[in-house]
Short mmCIF file of C-alpha atoms and ligand atoms in Angstrom, two decimals:
data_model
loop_
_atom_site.label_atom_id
_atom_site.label_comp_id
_atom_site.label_asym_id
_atom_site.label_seq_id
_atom_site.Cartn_x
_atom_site.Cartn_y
_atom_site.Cartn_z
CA UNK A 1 -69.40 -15.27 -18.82
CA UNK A 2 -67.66 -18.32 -19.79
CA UNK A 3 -69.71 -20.28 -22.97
CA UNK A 4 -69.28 -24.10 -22.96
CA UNK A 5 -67.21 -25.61 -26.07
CA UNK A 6 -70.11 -27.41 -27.34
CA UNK A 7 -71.92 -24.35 -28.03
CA UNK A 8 -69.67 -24.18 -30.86
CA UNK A 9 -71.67 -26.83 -32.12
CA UNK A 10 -74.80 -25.76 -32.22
CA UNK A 11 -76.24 -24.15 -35.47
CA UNK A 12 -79.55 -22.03 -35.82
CA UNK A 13 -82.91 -21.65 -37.77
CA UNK A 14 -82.24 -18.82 -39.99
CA UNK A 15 -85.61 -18.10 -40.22
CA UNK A 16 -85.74 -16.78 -36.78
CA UNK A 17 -82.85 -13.91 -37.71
CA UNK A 18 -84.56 -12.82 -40.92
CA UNK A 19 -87.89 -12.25 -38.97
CA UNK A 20 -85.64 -10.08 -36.55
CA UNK A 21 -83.86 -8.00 -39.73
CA UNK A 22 -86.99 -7.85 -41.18
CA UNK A 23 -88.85 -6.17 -38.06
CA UNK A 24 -85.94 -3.84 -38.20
CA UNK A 25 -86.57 -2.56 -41.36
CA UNK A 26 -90.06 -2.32 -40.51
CA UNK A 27 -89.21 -0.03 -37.99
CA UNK A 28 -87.40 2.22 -40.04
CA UNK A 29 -90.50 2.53 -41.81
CA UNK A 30 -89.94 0.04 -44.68
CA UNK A 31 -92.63 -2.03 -46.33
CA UNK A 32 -92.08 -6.19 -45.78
CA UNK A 33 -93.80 -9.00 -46.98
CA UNK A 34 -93.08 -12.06 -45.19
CA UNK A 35 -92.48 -14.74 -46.89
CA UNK A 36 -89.87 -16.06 -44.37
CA UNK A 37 -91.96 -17.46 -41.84
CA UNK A 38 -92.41 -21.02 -41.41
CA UNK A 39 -96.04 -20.66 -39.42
CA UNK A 40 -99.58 -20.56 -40.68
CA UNK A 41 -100.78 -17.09 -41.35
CA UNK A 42 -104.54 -18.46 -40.57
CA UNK A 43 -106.24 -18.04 -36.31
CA UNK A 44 -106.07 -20.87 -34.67
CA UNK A 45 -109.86 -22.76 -35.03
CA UNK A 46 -112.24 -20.93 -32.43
CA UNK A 47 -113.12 -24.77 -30.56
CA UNK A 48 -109.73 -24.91 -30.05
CA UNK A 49 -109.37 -21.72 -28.34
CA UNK A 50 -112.63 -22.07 -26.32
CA UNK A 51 -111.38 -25.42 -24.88
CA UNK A 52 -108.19 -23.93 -23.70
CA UNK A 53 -109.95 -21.41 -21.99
CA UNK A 54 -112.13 -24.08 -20.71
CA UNK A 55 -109.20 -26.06 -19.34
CA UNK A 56 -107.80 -23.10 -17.64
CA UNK A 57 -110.79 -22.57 -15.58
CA UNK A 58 -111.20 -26.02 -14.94
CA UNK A 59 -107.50 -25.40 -13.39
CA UNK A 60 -105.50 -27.38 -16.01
CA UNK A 61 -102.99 -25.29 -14.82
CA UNK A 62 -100.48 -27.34 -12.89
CA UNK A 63 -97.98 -29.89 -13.94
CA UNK A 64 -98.83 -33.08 -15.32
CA UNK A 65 -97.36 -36.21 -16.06
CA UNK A 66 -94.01 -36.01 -17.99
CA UNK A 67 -95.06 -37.88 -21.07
CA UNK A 68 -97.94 -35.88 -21.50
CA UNK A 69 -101.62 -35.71 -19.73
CA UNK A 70 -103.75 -39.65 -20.42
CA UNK A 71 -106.40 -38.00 -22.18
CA UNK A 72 -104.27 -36.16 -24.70
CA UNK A 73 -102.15 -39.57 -25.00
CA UNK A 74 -104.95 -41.59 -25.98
CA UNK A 75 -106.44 -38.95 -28.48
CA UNK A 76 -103.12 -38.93 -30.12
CA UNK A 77 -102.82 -42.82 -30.46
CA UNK A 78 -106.28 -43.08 -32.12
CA UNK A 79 -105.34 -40.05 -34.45
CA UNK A 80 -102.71 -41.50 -35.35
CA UNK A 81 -104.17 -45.37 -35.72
CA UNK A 82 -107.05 -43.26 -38.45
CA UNK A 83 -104.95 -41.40 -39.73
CA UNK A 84 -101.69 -43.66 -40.46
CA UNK A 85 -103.82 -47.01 -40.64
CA UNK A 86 -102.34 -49.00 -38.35
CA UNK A 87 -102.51 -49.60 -34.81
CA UNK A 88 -101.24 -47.26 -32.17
CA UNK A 89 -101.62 -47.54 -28.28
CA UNK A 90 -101.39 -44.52 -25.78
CA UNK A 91 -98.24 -45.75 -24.19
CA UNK A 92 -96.52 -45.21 -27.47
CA UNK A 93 -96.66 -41.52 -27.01
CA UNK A 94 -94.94 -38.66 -25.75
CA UNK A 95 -96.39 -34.97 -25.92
CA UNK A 96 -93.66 -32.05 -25.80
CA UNK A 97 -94.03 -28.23 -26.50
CA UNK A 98 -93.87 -28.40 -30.07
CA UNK A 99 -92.59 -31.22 -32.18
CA UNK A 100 -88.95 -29.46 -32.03
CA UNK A 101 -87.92 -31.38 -29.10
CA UNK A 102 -88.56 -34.22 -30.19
CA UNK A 103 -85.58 -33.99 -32.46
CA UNK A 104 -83.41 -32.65 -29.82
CA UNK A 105 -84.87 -35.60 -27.14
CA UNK A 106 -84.78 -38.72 -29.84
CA UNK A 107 -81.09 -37.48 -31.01
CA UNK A 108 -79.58 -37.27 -27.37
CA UNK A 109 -81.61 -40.52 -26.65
CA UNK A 110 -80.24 -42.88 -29.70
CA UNK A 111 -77.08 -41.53 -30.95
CA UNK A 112 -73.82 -42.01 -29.36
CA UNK A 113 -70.94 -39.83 -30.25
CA UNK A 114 -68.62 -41.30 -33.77
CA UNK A 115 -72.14 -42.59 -34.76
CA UNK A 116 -73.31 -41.28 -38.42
CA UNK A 117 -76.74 -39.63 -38.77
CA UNK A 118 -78.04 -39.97 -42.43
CA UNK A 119 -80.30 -36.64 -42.89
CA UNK A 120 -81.92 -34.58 -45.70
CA UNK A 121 -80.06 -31.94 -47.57
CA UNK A 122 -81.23 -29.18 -48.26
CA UNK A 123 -83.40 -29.64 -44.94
CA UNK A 124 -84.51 -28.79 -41.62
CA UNK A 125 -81.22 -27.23 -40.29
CA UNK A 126 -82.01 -28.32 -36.28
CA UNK A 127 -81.25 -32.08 -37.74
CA UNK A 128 -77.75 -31.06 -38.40
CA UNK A 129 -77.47 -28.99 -35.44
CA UNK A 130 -78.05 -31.86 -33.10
CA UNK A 131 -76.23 -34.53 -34.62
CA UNK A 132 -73.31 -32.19 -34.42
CA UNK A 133 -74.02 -31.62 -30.55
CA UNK A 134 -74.33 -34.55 -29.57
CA UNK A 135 -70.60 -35.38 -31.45
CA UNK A 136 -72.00 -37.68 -34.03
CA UNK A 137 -70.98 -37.27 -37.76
CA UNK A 138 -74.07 -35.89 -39.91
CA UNK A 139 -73.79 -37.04 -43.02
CA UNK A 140 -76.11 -35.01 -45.97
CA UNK A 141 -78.56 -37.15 -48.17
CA UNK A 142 -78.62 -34.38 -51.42
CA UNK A 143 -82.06 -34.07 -52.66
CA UNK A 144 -82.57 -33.57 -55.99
CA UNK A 145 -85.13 -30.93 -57.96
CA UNK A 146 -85.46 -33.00 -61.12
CA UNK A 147 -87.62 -35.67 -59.07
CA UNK A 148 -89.42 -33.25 -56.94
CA UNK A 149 -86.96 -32.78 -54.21
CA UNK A 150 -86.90 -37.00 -53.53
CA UNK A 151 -83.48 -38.18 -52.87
CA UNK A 152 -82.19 -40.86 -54.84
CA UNK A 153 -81.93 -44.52 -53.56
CA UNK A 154 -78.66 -45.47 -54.82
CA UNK A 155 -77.51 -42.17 -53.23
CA UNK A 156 -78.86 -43.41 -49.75
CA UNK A 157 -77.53 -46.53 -50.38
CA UNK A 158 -73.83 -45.42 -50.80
CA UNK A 159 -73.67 -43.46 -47.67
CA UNK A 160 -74.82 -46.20 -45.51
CA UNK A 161 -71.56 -47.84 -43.18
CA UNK A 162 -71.80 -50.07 -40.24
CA UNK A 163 -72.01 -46.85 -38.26
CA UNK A 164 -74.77 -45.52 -39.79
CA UNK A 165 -77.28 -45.45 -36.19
CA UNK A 166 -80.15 -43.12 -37.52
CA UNK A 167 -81.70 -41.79 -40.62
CA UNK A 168 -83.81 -38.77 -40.51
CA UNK A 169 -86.47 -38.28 -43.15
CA UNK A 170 -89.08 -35.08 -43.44
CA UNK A 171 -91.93 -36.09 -45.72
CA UNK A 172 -93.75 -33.33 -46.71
CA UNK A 173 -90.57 -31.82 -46.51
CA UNK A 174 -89.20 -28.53 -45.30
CA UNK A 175 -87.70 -26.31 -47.46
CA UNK A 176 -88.94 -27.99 -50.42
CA UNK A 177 -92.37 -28.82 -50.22
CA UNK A 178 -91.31 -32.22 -51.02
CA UNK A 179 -92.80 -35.79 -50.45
CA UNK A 180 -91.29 -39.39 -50.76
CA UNK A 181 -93.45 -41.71 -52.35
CA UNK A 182 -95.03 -45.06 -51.04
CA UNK A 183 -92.47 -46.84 -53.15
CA UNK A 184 -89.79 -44.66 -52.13
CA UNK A 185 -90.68 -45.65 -48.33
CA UNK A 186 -90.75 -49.58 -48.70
CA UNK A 187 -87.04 -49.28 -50.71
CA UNK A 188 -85.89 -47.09 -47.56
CA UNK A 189 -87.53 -49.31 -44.97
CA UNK A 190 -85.64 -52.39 -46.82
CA UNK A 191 -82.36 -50.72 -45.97
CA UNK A 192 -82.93 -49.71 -42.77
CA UNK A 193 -83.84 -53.79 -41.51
CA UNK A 194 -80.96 -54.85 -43.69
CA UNK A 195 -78.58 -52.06 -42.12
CA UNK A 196 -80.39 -52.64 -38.71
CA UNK A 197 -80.61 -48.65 -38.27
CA UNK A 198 -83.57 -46.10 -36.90
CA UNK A 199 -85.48 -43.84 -38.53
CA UNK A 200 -86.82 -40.31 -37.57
CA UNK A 201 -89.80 -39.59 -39.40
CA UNK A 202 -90.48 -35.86 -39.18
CA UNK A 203 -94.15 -35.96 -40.38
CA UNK A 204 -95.40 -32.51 -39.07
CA UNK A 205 -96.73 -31.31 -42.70
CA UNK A 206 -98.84 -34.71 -42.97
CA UNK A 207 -102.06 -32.84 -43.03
CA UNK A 208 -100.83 -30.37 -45.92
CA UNK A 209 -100.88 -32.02 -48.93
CA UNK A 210 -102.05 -31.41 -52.22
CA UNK A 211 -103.49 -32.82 -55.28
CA UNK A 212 -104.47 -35.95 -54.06
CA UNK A 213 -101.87 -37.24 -52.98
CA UNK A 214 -101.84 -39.49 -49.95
CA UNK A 215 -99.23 -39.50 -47.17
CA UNK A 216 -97.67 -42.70 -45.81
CA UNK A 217 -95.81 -43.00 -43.03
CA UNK A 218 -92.54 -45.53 -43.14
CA UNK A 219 -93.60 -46.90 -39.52
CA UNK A 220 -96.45 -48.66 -41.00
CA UNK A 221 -94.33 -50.78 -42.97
CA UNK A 222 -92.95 -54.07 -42.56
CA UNK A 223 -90.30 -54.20 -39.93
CA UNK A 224 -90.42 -50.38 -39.37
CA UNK A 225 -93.06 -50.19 -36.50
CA UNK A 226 -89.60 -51.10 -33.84
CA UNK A 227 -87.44 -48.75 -34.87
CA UNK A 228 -89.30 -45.54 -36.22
CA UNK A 229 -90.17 -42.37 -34.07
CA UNK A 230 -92.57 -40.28 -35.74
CA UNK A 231 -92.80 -36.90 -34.93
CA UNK A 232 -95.50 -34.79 -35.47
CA UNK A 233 -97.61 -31.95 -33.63
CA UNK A 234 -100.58 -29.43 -33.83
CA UNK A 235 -98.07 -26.37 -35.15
CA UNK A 236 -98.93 -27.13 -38.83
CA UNK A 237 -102.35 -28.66 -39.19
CA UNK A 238 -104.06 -26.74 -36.87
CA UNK A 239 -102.03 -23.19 -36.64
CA UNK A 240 -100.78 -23.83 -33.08
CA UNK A 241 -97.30 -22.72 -33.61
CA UNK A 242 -97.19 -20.55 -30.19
CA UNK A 243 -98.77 -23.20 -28.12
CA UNK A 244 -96.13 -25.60 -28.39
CA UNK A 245 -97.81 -28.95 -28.75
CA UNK A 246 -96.44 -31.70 -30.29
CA UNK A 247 -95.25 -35.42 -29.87
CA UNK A 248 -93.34 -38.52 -30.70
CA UNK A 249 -94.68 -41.81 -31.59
CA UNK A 250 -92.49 -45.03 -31.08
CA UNK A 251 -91.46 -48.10 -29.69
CA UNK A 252 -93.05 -48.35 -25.98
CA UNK A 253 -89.31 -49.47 -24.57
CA UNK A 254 -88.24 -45.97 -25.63
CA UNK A 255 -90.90 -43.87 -24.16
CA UNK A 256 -89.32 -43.61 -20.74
CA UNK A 257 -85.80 -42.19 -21.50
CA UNK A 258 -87.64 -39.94 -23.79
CA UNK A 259 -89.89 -38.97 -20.74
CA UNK A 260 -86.67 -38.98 -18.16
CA UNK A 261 -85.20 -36.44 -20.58
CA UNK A 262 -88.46 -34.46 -20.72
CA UNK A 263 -88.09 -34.48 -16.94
CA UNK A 264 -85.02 -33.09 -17.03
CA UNK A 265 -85.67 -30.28 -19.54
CA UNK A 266 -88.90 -29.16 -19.54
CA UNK A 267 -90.73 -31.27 -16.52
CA UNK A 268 -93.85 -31.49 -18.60
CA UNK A 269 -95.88 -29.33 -21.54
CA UNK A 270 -98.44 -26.85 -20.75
CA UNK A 271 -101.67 -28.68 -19.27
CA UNK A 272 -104.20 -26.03 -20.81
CA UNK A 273 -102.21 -26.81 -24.02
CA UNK A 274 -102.91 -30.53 -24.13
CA UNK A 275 -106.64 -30.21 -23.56
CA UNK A 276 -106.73 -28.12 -26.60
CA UNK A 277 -104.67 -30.42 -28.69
CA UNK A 278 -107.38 -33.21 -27.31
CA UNK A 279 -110.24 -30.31 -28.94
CA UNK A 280 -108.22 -30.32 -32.00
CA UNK A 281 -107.46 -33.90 -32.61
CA UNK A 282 -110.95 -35.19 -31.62
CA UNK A 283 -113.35 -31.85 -32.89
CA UNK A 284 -114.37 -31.01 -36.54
CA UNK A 285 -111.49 -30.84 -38.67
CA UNK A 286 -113.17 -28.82 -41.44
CA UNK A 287 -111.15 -25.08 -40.59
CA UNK A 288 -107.59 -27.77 -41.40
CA UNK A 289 -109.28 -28.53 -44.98
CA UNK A 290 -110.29 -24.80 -45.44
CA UNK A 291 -106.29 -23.87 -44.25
CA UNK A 292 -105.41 -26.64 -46.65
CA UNK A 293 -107.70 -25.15 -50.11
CA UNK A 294 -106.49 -21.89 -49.53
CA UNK A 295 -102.14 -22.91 -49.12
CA UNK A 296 -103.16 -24.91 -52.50
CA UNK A 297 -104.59 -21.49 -54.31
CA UNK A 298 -102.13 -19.83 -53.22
CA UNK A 299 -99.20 -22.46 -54.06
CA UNK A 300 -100.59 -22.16 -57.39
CA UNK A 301 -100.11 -18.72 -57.62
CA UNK A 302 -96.82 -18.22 -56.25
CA UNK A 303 -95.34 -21.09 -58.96
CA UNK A 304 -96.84 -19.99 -61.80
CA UNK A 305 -95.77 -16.02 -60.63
CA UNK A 306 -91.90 -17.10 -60.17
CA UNK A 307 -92.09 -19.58 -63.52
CA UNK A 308 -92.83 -16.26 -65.23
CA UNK A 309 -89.78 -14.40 -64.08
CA UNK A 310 -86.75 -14.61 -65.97
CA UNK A 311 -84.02 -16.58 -64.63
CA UNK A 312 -86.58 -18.52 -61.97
CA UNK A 313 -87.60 -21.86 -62.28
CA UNK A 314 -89.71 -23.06 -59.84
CA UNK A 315 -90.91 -26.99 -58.79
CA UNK A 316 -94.81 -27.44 -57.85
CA UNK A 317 -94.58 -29.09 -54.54
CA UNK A 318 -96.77 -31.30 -53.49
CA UNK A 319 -97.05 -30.60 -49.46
CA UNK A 320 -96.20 -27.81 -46.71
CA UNK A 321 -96.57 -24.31 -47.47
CA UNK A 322 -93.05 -23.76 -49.45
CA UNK A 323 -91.93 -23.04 -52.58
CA UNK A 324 -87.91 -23.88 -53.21
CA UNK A 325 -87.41 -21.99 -56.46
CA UNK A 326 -83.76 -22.63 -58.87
CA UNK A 327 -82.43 -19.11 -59.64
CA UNK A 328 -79.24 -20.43 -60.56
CA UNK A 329 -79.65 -18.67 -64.03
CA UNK A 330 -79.42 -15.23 -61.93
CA UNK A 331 -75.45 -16.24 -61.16
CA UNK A 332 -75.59 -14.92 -57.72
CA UNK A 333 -74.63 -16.62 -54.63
CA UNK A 334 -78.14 -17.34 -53.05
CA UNK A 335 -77.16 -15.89 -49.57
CA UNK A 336 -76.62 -12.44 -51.68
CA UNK A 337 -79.87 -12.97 -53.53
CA UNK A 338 -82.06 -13.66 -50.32
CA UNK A 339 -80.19 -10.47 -48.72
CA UNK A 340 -80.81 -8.37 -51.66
CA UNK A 341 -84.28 -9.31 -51.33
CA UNK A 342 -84.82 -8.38 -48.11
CA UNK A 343 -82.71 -5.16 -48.27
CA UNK A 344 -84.03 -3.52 -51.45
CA UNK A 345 -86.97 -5.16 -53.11
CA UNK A 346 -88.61 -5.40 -49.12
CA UNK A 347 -89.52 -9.38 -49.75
CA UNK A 348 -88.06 -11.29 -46.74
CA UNK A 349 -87.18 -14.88 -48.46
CA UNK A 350 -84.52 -17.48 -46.88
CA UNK A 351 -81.54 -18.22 -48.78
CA UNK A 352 -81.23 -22.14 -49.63
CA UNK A 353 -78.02 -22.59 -48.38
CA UNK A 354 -79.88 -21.63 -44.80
CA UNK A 355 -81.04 -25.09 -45.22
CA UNK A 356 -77.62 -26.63 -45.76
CA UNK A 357 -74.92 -26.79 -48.41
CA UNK A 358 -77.28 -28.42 -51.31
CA UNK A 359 -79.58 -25.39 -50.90
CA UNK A 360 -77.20 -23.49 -52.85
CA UNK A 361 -78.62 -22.20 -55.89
CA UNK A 362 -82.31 -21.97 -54.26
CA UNK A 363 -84.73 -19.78 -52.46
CA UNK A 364 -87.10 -20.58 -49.85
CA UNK A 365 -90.24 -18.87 -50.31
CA UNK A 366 -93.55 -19.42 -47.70
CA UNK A 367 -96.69 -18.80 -49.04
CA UNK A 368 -97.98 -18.44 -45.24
CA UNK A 369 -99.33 -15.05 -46.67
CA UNK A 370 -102.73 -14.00 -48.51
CA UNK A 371 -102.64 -14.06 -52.14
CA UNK A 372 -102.69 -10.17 -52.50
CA UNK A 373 -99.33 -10.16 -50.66
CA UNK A 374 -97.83 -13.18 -52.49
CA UNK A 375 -98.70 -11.41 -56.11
CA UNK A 376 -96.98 -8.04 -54.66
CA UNK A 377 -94.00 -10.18 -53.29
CA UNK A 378 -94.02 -11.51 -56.80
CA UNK A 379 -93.61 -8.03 -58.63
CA UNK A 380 -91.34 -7.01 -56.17
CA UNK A 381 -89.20 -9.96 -56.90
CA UNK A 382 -89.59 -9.68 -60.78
CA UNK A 383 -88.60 -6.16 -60.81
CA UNK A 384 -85.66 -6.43 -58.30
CA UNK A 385 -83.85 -9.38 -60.30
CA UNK A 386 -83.97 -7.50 -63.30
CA UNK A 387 -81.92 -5.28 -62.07
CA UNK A 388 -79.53 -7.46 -60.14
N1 PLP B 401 -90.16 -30.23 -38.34
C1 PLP B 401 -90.10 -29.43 -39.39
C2 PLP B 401 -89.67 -29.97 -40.70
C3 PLP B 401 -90.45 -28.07 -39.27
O1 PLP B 401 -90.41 -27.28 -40.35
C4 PLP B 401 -90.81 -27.58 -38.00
C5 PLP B 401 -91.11 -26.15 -37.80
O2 PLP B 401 -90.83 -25.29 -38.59
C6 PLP B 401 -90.84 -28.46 -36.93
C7 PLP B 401 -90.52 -29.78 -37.14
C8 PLP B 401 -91.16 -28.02 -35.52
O3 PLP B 401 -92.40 -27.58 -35.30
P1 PLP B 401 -92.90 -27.15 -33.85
O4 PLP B 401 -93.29 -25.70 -33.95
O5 PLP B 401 -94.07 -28.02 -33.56
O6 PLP B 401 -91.82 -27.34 -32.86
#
């Protein structure tokens, strides 16, 4: 079968292949622990479930319209207006199976080929992927460890040209566990009115933060609310990962190329789906701050249990479920490390560089896994490095 050139293109979420080398070694009877996977471990909330099942006997089981069904719209633009704290209106938003597409969609929407794409690095490797696709230049924004996996303004600053059309941000960020601050936001909202680019604001790990700290998103700021798309979905907060539910949130003029290109892929998202993302966005929320303590005891655990191995240094993040650790000091390419990992010590971990070419020197460890696995992981990993 012939394969189109622009497959070429295209990368991959590594994460995807470990999970498949791991199951192999599972089985040939080998022991894993999985700290690979970027999904919550926990069920999804019982309410949820029941109004899904709900829905489908109530027959929400037939297309609906392609920017996603006016109940789940509205519930969405309210969510969003409490929990951003501004105003949002239902004809801002566009639901999608997962949040993934809304990368692919808002990339194939706004960027024209020979325009530059400004993205994080290390970071979510799809950005990279579809800036490449779509024949625009992705140029890397290096985060750095020593101020908690931020990026630095000046750096920003230097890489943006009059072709600069789009800049991609991920705060709490994936693989890091990252945030950018408030102040952080208004400098980067300055240079994107001065510079007259867009923004992507990839704010699916909004609802896992730690320590107090509030998030802020960079639409609510002055000048941003025309040209940011937030993206965000029910995968994270509420452990909905297989029911691919998420959305977009932007400038009304923009919804209905997003919506023509939702036609055109995917027709609509599941109807049953959306009347359990309308459960979850509008029914208790306490199981998201139980999900939340627990990734926080167990984010403890995992930092403190790599700090104590030699050669491991290892950032407390304060959002998502990640830990990014710097085993530099081990003197091994981190592809080799994560492999070794996998292979012999049984811990499946992703190497940094899976996240781009500033991961190098990193791990990505998810503590999507119960305490009594993490600490195992953790002696696992100890032993194995000492005799790497
Ligand atoms: N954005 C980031 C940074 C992610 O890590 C992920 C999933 O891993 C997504 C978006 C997509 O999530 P979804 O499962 O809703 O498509």
């Amino acid at each position: 079968m012939h394969i189109a050139q622009r497959m070429k293109l295209l990368g991959t979420e590594t994460a995807f292949e470990v999970l498949v080398k791991a199951r192999a070694l599972e089985a040939q009877g080998r022991h894993i622990i999985h700290l690979q996977i970027g999904e919550p471990d926990f069920d999804t909330p019982a309410n949820i479930r029941n109004a899904a099942k709900v829905a489908l006997d109530k027959g929400y089981t037939h297309y609906g319209p392609s920017p996603g069904l006016p109940e789940l719209r509205k519930a969405i633009a309210e969510y969003m207006t409490k929990h951003r704290g501004v105003q949002f209106n239902p004809n801002q938003v566009v639901v999608t199976p997962g949040g993934k597409p809304i990368m692919f969609y808002v990339i194939m929407v706004c960027v024209d080929p020979g325009d530059e794409v400004i993205y994080p690095n290390p970071g979510f490797p799809i950005y990279e992927s579809v800036i490449n696709f779509v024949g625009a230049k992705p140029v890397p924004l290096a985060l750095k460890e020593e101020t908690g996996f931020r990026f630095d303004i000046e750096d920003l600053r230097k890489l943006i040209t009059p072709k600069t059309r789009m800049l991609i941000l991920n705060t709490p960020q994936n693989p890091t566990g990252g945030i950018l601050t408030k102040d952080d936001l208004k400098q980067i909202a300055e240079l994107a009115v001065k510079h007259d680019f867009i923004v992507l604001s990839d704010e699916i790990y909004s609802r896992i933060i730690y320590d107090g700290f509030t998030h802020t998103s960079i639409a609510t700021l002055p000048g941003m609310a025309e040209r940011t798309i937030i993206l965000d979905g029910f995968s994270k907060a509420y452990a909905m990962t297989g029911w691919r539910l998420g959305f977009g949130v932007m400038p009304e003029s923009l919804v209905p190329q997003i919506a023509q290109l939702q036609i055109n892929a995917t027709s609509c998202t599941a109807s049953f789906s959306q009347i359990a993302g309308v459960e979850a966005l509008t029914g208790p929320q306490d199981e998201v701050d139980k999900m939340v303590a627990e990734f926080k005891r167990r984010r403890d655990v995992i930092v403190d249990g790599l700090n104590a191995i030699p050669g491991v240094r290892c950032h407390k993040p304060l959002g998502a479920f990640y830990v990014f650790p710097n085993i530099k000091a081990i003197g091994k390419p981190s592809k080799v490390v994560a492999d070794y990992l996998l292979n012999e010590v049984g811990v499946a971990a992703l190497s940094g560089t899976a996240f781009g070419a500033f991961g190098e020197g990193y791990l990505r460890f998810s503590y999507a896994n119960s305490v009594e696995n993490i600490q195992i992981a953790l002696d696992r990993v100890r032993t194995g490095l000492a005799k790497l």
